[in-house]
mmCIF file of C-alpha atoms and ligand atoms in Angstrom:
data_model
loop_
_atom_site.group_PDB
_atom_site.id
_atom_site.type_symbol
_atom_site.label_atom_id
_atom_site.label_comp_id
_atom_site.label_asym_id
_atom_site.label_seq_id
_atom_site.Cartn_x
_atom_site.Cartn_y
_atom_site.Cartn_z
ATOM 1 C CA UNK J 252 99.953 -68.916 -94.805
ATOM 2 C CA UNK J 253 96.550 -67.583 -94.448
ATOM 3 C CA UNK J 254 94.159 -68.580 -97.268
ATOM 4 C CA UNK J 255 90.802 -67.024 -97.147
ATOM 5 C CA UNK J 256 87.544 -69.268 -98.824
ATOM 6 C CA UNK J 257 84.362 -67.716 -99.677
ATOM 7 C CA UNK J 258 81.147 -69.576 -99.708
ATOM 8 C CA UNK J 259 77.615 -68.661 -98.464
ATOM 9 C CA UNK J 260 74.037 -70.618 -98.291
ATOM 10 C CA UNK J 261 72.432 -68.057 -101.045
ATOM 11 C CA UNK J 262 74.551 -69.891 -104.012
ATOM 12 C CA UNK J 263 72.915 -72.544 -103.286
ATOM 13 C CA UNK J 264 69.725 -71.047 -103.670
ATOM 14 C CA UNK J 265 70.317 -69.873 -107.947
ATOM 15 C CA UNK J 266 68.033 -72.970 -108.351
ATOM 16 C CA UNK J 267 68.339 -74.219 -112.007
ATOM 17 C CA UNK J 268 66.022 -77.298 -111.590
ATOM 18 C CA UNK J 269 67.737 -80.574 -114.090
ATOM 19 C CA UNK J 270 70.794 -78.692 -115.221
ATOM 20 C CA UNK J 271 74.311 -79.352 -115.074
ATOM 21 C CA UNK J 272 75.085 -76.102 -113.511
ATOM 22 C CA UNK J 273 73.357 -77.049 -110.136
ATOM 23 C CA UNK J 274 73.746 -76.189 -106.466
ATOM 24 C CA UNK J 275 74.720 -80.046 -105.885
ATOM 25 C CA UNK J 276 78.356 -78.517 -107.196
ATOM 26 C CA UNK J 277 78.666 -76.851 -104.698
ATOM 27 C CA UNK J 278 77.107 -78.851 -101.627
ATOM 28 C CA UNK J 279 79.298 -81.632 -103.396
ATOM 29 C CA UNK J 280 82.909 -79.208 -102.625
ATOM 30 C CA UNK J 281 81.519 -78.453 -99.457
ATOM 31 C CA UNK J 282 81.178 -81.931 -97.747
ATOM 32 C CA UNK J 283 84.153 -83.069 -99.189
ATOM 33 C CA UNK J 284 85.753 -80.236 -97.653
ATOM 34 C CA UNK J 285 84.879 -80.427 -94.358
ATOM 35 C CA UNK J 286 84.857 -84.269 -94.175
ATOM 36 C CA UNK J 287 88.647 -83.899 -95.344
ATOM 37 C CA UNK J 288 89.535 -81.450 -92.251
ATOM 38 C CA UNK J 289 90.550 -78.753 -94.763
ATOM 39 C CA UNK J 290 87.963 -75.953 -93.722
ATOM 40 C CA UNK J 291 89.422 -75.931 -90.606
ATOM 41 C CA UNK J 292 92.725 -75.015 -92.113
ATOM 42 C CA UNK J 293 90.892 -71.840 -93.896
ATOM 43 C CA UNK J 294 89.874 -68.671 -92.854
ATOM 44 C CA UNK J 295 86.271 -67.862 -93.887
ATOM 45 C CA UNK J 296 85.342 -64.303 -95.573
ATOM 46 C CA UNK J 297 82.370 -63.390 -95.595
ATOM 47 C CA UNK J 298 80.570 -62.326 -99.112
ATOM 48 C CA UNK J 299 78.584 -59.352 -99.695
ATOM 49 C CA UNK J 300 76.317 -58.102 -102.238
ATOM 50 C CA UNK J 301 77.591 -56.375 -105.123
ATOM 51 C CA UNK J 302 76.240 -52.741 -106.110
ATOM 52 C CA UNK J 303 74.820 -51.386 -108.903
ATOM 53 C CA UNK J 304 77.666 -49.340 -109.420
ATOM 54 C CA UNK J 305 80.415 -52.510 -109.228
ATOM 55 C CA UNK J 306 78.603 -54.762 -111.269
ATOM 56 C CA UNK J 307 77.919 -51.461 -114.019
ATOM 57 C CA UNK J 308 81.564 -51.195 -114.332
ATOM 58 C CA UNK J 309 80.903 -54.935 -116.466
ATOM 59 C CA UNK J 310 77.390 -54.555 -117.650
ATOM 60 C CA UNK J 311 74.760 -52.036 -118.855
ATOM 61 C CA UNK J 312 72.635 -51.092 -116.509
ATOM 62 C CA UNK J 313 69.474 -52.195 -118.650
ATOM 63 C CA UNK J 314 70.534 -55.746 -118.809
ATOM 64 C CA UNK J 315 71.293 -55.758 -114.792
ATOM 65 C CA UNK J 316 67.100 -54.548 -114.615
ATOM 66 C CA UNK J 317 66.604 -57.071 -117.087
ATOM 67 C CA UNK J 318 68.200 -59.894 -114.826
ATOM 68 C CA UNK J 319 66.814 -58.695 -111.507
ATOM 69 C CA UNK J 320 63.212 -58.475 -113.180
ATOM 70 C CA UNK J 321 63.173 -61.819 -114.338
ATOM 71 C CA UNK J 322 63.836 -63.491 -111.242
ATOM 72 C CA UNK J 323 60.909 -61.145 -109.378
ATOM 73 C CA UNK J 324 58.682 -63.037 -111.997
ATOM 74 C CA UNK J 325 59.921 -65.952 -110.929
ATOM 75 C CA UNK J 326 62.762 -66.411 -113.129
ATOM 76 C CA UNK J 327 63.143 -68.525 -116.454
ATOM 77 C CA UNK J 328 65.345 -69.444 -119.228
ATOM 78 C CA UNK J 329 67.211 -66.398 -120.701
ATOM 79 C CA UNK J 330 68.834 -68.467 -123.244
ATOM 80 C CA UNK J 331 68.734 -72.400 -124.329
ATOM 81 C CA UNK J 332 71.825 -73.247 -121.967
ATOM 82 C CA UNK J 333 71.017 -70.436 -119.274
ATOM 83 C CA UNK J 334 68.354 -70.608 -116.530
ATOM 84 C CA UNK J 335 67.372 -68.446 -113.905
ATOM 85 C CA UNK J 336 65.351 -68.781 -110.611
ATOM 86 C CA UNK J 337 63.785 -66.668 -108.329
ATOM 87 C CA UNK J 338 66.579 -66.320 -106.208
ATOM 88 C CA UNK J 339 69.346 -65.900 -108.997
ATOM 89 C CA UNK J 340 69.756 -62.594 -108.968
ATOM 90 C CA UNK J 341 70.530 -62.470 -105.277
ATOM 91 C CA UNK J 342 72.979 -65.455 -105.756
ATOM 92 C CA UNK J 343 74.231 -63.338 -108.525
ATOM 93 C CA UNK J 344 74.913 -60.228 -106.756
ATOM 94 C CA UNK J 345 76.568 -62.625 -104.020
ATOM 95 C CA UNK J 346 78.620 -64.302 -106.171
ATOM 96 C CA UNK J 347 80.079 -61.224 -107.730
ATOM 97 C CA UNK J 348 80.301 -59.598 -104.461
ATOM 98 C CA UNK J 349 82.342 -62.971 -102.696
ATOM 99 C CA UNK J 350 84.735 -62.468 -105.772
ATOM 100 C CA UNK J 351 85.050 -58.656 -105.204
ATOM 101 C CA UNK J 352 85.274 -59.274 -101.041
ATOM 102 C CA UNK J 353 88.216 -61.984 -102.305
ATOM 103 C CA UNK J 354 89.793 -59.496 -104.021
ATOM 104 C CA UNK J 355 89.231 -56.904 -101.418
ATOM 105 C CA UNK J 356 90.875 -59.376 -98.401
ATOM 106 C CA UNK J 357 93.547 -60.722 -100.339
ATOM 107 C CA UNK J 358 94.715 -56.356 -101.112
ATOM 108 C CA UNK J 359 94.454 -55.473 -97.979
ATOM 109 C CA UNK J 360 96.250 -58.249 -96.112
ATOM 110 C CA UNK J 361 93.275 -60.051 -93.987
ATOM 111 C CA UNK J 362 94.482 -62.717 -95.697
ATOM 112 C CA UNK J 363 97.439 -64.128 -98.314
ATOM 113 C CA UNK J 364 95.334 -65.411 -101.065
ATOM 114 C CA UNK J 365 91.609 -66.522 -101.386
ATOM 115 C CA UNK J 366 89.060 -68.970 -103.021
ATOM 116 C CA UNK J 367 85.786 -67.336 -103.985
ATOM 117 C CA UNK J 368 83.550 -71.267 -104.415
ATOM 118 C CA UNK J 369 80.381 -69.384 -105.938
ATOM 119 C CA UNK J 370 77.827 -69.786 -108.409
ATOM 120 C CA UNK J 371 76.675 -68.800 -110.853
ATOM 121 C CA UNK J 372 80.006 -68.695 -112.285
ATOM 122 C CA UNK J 373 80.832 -65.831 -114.440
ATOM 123 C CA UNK J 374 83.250 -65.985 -117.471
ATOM 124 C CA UNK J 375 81.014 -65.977 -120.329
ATOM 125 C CA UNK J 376 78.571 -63.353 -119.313
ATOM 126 C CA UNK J 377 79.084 -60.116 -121.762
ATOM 127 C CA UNK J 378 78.617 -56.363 -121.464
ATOM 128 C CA UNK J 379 74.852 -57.511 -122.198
ATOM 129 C CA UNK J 380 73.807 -60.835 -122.426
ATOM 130 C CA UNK J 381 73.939 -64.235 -120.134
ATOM 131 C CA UNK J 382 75.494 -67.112 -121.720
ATOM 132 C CA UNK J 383 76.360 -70.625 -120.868
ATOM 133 C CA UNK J 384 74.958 -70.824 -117.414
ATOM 134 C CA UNK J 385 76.966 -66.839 -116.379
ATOM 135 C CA UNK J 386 74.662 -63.823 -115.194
ATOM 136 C CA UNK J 387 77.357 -61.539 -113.967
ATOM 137 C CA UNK J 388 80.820 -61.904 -114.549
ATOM 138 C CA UNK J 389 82.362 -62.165 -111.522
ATOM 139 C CA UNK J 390 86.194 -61.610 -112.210
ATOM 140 C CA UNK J 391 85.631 -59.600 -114.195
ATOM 141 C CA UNK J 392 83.956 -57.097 -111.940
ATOM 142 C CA UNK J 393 86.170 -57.884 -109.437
ATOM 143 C CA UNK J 394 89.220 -57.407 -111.364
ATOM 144 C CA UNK J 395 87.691 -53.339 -112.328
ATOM 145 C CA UNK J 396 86.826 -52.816 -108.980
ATOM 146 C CA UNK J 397 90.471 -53.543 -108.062
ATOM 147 C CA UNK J 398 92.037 -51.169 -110.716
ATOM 148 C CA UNK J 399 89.428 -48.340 -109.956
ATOM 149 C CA UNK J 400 89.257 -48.481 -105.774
ATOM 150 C CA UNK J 401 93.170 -49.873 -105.382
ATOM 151 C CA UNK J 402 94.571 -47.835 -108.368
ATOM 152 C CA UNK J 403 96.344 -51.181 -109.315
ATOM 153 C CA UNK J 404 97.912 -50.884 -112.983
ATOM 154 C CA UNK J 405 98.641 -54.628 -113.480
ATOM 155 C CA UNK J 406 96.608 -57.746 -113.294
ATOM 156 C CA UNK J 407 96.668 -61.165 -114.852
ATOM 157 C CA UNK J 408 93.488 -63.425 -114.826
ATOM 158 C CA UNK J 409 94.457 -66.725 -115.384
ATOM 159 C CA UNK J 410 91.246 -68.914 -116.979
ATOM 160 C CA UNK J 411 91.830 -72.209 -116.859
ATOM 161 C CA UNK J 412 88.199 -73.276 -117.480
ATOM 162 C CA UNK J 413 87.639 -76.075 -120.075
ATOM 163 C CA UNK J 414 85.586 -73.095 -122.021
ATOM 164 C CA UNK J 415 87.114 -69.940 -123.572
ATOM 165 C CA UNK J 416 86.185 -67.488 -120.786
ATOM 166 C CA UNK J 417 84.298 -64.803 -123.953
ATOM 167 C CA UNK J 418 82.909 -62.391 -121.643
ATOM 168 C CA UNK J 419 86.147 -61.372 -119.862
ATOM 169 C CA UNK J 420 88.537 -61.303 -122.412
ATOM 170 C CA UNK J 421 85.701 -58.951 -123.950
ATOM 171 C CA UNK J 422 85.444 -56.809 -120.646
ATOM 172 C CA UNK J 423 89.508 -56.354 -121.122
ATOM 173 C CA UNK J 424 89.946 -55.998 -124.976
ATOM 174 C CA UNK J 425 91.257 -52.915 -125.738
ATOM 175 C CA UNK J 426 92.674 -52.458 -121.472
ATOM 176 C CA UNK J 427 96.521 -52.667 -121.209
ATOM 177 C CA UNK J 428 96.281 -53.173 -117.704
ATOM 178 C CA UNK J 429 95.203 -56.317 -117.919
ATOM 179 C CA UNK J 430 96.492 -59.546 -119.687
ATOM 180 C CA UNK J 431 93.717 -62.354 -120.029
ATOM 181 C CA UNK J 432 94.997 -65.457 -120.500
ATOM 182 C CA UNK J 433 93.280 -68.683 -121.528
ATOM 183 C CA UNK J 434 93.516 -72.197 -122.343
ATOM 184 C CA UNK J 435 90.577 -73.928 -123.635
ATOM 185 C CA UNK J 436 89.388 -76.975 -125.886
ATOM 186 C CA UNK J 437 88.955 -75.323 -129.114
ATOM 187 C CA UNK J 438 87.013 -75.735 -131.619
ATOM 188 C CA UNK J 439 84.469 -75.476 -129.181
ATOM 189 C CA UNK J 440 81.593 -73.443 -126.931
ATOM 190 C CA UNK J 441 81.362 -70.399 -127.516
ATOM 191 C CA UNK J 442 83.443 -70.420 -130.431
ATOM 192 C CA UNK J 443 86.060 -67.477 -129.430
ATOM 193 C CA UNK J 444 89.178 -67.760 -128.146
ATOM 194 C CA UNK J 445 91.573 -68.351 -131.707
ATOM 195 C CA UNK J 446 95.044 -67.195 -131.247
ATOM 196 C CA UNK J 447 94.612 -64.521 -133.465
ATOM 197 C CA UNK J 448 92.523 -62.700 -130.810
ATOM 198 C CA UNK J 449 95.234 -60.622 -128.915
ATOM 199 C CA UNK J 450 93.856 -57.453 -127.702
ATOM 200 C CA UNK J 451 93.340 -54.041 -129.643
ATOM 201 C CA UNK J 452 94.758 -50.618 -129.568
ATOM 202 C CA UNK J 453 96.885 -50.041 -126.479
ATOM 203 C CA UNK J 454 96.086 -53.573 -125.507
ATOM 204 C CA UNK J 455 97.456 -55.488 -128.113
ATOM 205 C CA UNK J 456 98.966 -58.290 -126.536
ATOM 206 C CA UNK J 457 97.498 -58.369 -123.673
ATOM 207 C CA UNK J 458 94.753 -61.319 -124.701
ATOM 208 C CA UNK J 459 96.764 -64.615 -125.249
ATOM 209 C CA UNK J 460 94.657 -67.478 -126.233
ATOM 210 C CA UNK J 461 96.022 -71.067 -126.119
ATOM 211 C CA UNK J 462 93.396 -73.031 -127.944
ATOM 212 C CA UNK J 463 94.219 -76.934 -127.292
ATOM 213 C CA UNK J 464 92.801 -79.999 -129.323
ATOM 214 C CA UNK J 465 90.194 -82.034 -127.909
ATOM 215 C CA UNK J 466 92.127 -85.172 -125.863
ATOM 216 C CA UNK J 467 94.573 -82.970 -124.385
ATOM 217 C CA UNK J 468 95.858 -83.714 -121.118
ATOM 218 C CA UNK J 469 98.438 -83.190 -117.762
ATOM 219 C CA UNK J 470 100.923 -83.132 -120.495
ATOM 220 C CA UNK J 471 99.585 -80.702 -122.926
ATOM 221 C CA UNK J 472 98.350 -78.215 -120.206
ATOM 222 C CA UNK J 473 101.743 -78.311 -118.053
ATOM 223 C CA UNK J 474 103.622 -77.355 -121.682
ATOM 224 C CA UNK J 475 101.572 -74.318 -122.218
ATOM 225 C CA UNK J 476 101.777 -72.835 -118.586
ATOM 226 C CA UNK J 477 105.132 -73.444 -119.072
ATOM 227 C CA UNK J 478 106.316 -72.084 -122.286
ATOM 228 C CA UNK J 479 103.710 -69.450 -122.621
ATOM 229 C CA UNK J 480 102.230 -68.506 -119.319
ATOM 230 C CA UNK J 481 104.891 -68.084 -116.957
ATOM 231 C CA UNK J 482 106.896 -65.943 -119.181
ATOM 232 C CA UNK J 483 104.018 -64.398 -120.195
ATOM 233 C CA UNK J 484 103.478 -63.413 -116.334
ATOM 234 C CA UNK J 485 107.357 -62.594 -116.026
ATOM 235 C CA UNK J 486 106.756 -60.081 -118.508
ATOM 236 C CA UNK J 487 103.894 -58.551 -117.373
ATOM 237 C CA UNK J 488 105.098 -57.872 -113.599
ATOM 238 C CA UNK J 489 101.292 -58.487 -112.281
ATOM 239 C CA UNK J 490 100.696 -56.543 -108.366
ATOM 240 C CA UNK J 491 97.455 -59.243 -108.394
ATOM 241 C CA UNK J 492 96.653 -62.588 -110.448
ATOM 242 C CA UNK J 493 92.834 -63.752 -109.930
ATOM 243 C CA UNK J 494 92.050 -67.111 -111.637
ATOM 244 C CA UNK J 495 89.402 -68.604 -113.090
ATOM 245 C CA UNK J 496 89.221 -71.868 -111.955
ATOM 246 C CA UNK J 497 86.321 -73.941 -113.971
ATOM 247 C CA UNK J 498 87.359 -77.923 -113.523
ATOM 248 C CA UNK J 499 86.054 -79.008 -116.594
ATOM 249 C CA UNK J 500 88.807 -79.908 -118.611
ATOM 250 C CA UNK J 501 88.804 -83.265 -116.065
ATOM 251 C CA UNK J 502 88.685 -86.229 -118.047
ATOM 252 C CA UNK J 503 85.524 -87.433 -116.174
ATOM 253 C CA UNK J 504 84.042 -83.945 -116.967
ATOM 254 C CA UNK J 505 80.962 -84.668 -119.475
ATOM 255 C CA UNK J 506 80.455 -81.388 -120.937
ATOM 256 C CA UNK J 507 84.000 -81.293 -122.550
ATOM 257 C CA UNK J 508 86.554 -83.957 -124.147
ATOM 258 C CA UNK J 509 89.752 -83.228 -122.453
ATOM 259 C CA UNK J 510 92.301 -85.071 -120.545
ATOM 260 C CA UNK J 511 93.315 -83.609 -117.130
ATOM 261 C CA UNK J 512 93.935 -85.548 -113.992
ATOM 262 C CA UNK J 513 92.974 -84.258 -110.688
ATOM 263 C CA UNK J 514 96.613 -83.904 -110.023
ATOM 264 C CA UNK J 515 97.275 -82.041 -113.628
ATOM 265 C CA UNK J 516 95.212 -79.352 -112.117
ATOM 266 C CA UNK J 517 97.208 -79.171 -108.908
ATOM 267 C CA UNK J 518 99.971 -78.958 -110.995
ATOM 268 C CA UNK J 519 98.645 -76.179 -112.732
ATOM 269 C CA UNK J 520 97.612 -74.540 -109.886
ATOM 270 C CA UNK J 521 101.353 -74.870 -107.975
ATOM 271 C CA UNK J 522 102.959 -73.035 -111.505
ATOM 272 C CA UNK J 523 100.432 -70.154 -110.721
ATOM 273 C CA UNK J 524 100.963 -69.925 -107.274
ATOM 274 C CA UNK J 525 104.636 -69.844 -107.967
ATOM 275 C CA UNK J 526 104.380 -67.083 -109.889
ATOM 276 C CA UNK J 527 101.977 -65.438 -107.185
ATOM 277 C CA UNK J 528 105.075 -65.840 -105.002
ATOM 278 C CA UNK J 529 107.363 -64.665 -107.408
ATOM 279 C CA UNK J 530 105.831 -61.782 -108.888
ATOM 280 C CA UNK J 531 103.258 -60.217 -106.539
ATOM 281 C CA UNK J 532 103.764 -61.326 -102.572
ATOM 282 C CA UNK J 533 101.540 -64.477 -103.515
ATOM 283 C CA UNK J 534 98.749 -62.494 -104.159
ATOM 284 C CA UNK J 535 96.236 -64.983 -105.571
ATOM 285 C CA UNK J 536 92.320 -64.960 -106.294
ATOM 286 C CA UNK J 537 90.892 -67.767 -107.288
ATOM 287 C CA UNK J 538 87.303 -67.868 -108.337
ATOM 288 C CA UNK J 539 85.130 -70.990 -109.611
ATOM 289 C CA UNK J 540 83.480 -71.263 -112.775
ATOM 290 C CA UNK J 541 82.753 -74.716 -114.176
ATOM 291 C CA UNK J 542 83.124 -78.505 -113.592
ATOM 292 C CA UNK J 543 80.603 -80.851 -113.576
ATOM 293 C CA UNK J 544 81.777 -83.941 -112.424
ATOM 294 C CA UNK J 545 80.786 -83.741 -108.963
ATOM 295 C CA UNK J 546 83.800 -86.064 -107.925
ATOM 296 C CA UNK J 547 86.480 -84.700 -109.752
ATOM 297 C CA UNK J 548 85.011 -81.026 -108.986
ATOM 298 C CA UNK J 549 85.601 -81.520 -105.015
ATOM 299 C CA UNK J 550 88.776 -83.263 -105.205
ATOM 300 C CA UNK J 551 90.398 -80.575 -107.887
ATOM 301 C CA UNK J 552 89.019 -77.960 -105.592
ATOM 302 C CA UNK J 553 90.313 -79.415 -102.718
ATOM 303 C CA UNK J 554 93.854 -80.019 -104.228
ATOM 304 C CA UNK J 555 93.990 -76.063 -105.462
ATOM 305 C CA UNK J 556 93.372 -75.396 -101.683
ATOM 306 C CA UNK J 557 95.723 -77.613 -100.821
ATOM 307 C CA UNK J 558 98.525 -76.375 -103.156
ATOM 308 C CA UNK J 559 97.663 -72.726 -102.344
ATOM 309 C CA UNK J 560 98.213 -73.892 -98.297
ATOM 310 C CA UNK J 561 101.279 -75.359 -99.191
ATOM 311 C CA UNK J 562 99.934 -78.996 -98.262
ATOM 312 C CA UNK J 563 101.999 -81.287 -100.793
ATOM 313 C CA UNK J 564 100.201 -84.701 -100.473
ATOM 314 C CA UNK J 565 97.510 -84.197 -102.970
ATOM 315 C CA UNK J 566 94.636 -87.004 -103.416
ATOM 316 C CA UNK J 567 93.929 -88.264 -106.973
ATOM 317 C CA UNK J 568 91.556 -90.907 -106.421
ATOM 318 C CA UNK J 569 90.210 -90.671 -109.961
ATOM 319 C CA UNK J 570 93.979 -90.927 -111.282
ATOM 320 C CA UNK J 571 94.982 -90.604 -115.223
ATOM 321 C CA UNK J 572 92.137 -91.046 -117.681
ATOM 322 C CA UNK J 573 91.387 -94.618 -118.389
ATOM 323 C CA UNK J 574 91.210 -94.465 -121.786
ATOM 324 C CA UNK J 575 94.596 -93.435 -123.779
ATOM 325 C CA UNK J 576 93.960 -91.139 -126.566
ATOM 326 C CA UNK J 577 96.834 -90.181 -128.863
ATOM 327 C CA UNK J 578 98.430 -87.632 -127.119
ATOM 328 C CA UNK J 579 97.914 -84.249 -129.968
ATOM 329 C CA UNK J 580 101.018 -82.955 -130.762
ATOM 330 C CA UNK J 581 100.772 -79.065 -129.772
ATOM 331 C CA UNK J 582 104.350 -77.984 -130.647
ATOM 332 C CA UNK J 583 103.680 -76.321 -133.746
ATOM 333 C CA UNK J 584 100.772 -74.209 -131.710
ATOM 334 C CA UNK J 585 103.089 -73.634 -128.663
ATOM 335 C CA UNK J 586 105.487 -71.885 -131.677
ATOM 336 C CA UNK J 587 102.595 -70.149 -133.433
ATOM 337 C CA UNK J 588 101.981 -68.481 -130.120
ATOM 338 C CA UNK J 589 105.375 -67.621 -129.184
ATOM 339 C CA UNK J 590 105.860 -65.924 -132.349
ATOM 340 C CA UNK J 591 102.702 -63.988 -132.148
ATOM 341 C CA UNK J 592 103.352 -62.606 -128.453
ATOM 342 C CA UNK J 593 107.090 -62.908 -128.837
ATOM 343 C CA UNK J 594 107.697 -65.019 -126.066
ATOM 344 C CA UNK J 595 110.771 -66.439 -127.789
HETATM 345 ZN ZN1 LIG R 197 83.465 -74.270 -118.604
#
C-alpha cells in the first residue's frame, strides 16, 4: 500500500499573524509525524504551483488578480475572519496545486491514495470571494481538473469538516458528475448546508447535506456515514473520492461545539476508505481544511494516515469528550434525508 503525503515549507509561509488558521497547524502535524515514525512509512509528492488556467476552472479570473495583488502590497484582511500575507498567494497556488498533484499521483498510479496537509485550506472559497480563512478552493479545483484532463465522469468529495464546505458544493451545483457530500454542525458558519439544498437541473441529487445538532458525536457521525453515505457512494459508482478532511468537529476543537473523538474520525475515515476499496481500486484524496486544536489536529491526522496504510492500532490520547452532553437524537433527520435522496 503506497500512500503518497503532500506537504511543502511555502504553507507555512501564508502568515496570518494571531489567528486560528496559523502555520503552527501545520508544523504541529508535522513533528508529530515524524516523531511517530509514520513519514517514513509515506511516500512524499512533491507540490506544484497551480495555473491560471486550473485555478480559473473555480474562480474568475478578476478575483485571482485581486488575491495575487493584495499580497504584492503586502497582503491584509479581505474579510473579518480572512487574512492574507505577503506570501499567501504563493501558498495559495501551492496548496491548490499539492491537491491537484494528489489527484494527479493517485490517477496515474505513482501511488494508491494520497494526503494533500496544506494551507490555506479551501472549502469555503466561492467563484469570487474568500471566506472563513479559504483563498482558493483546493478540491474543488482539483476535482475539475480531474474531470477535464482524465475525462473522469464520477467523483464523490466527501467533507467531513466541522463547517458546511459552501464554496464547493457551489462549484458542483448544477454538475451531475459530481455528488458533494457533507456533514456539518448546523445552525452554524456560513449558514448553508440545509437538507433542502440538493443540487439543480441535471444535478439534482447530487448535493446531500447532513446537517447535525451541536453536541453530536462518534455516535451521531458513524450513523450518518452509515445510513446515508455509503449507500449514497454505492449508488453513485465513484472512479475517484477526494475528501475534505477539516478536524474540527473534535471535541477539544474551539471554533465548533461538537463531539468527535480522535478515534470517531478514524472511524470515519476506515468507512471511506472502504468504500475507496470497494468502489474505485482505493482511490482516495484526502485534502486538509480545518482543525484547530493543535493536539487533536496531529493525532486525527495521523490516525487517517494510519487507517489509509492499513495500520490498525490507532492512538487516542485525548479519548471521549469529558463532558457528557445528551446525546441529540438524529433519527428523525437520518429519515428526512433518506426520503429526500431515496436512500430507503
Ligand atoms: Zn471548518
Amino acid at each position: 500500500m503506497k500512500v503518497g503525503f503532500v506537504y511543502d515549507p511555502i504553507y507555512l509561509k501564508h502568515d496570518t499573524g494571531q489567528h486560528p488558521e496559523n502555520a503552527k497547524r501545520l508544523e504541529a502535524i508535522i513533528s508529530h509525524l515524524e516523531r511517530t515514525g509514520l513519514t517514513q512509512q509515506l511516500t512524499p509528492i512533491r507540490p506544484r504551483a497551480a495555473s491560471i488556467e486550473e485555478l480559473s476552472l473555480v474562480h474568475d479570473e478578476q478575483y485571482i488578480s485581486h488575491i495575487r495583488g493584495v499580497a504584492q502590497k503586502g497582503g491584509g484582511w479581505l474579510n473579518v475572519d480572512t487574512v492574507m500575507s505577503s506570501n499567501s498567494y504563493e501558498a495559495a497556488l501551492y496548496a491548490a496545486g499539492g491537491v491537484i498533484r494528489a489527484t494527479e499521483a493517485v490517477i496515474n498510479g505513482e501511488v494508491d491514495s494520497a494526503l494533500a496537509l496544506v494551507r490555506p485550506p479551501g472549502h469555503h472559497a466561492t467563484y469570487e470571494q474568500a471566506m472563513g480563512f479559504c483563498l482558493f478552493n483546493n478540491v474543488a479545483i482539483a476535482t475539475k481538473c480531474a474531470l477535464a484532463n482524465y475525462k473522469l465522469e464520477r467523483i464523490l468529495i466527501v467533507d467531513f469538516d466541522v463547517h458546511h464546505g459552501n464554496g464547493t458544493q457551489a462549484a458542483f451545483y448544477d454538475n451531475p458528475h459530481v455528488l458533494y457530500i457533507s456533514t456539518h454542525e448546523y445552525p452554524f458558519y456560513p449558514g448553508t448546508g440545509s437538507i433542502e439544498e440538493t443540487g439543480s437541473g441535471t444535478a439534482g441529487g447530487t448535493t446531500i447535506n447532513i446537517p447535525l445538532p451541536a453536541g453530536s458525536g462518534d455516535t451521531e457521525y458513524l450513523e450518518v456515514f452509515e445510513q446515508i453515505i455509503v449507500p449514497a457512494a454505492i449508488r453513485f459508482k465513484p472512479q475517484l473520492i477526494l475528501v475534505s478532511a477539516g478536524y474540527d468537529a473534535h471535541w477539544a476543537d474551539e471554533l465548533a461545539l461538537m463531539q468527535v473523538s480522535v478515534t470517531g474520525f478514524a472511524q470515519m475515515v476506515k468507512i471511506i476508505k472502504g468504500l475507496g476499496d470497494e468502489l474505485c481500486d482505493g482511490r482516495l484524496v484526502f485534502s486538509l481544511e480545518g482543525g484547530y486544536n493543535l493536539t487533536a489536529l496531529a493525532a486525527s491526522v495521523k490516525a487517517t494516515f494510519d487507517i489509509v496504510l492499513g495500520n490498525t492500532a490507532i492512538e487516542d490520547r485525548l479519548g471521549q469528550p469529558p463532558r457528557s452532553f445528551k446525546a441529540p437524537s438524529i433519527a428523525p433527520l437520518i429519515k428526512k434525508i433518506k426520503e429526500i435522496h431515496k436512500l430507503v
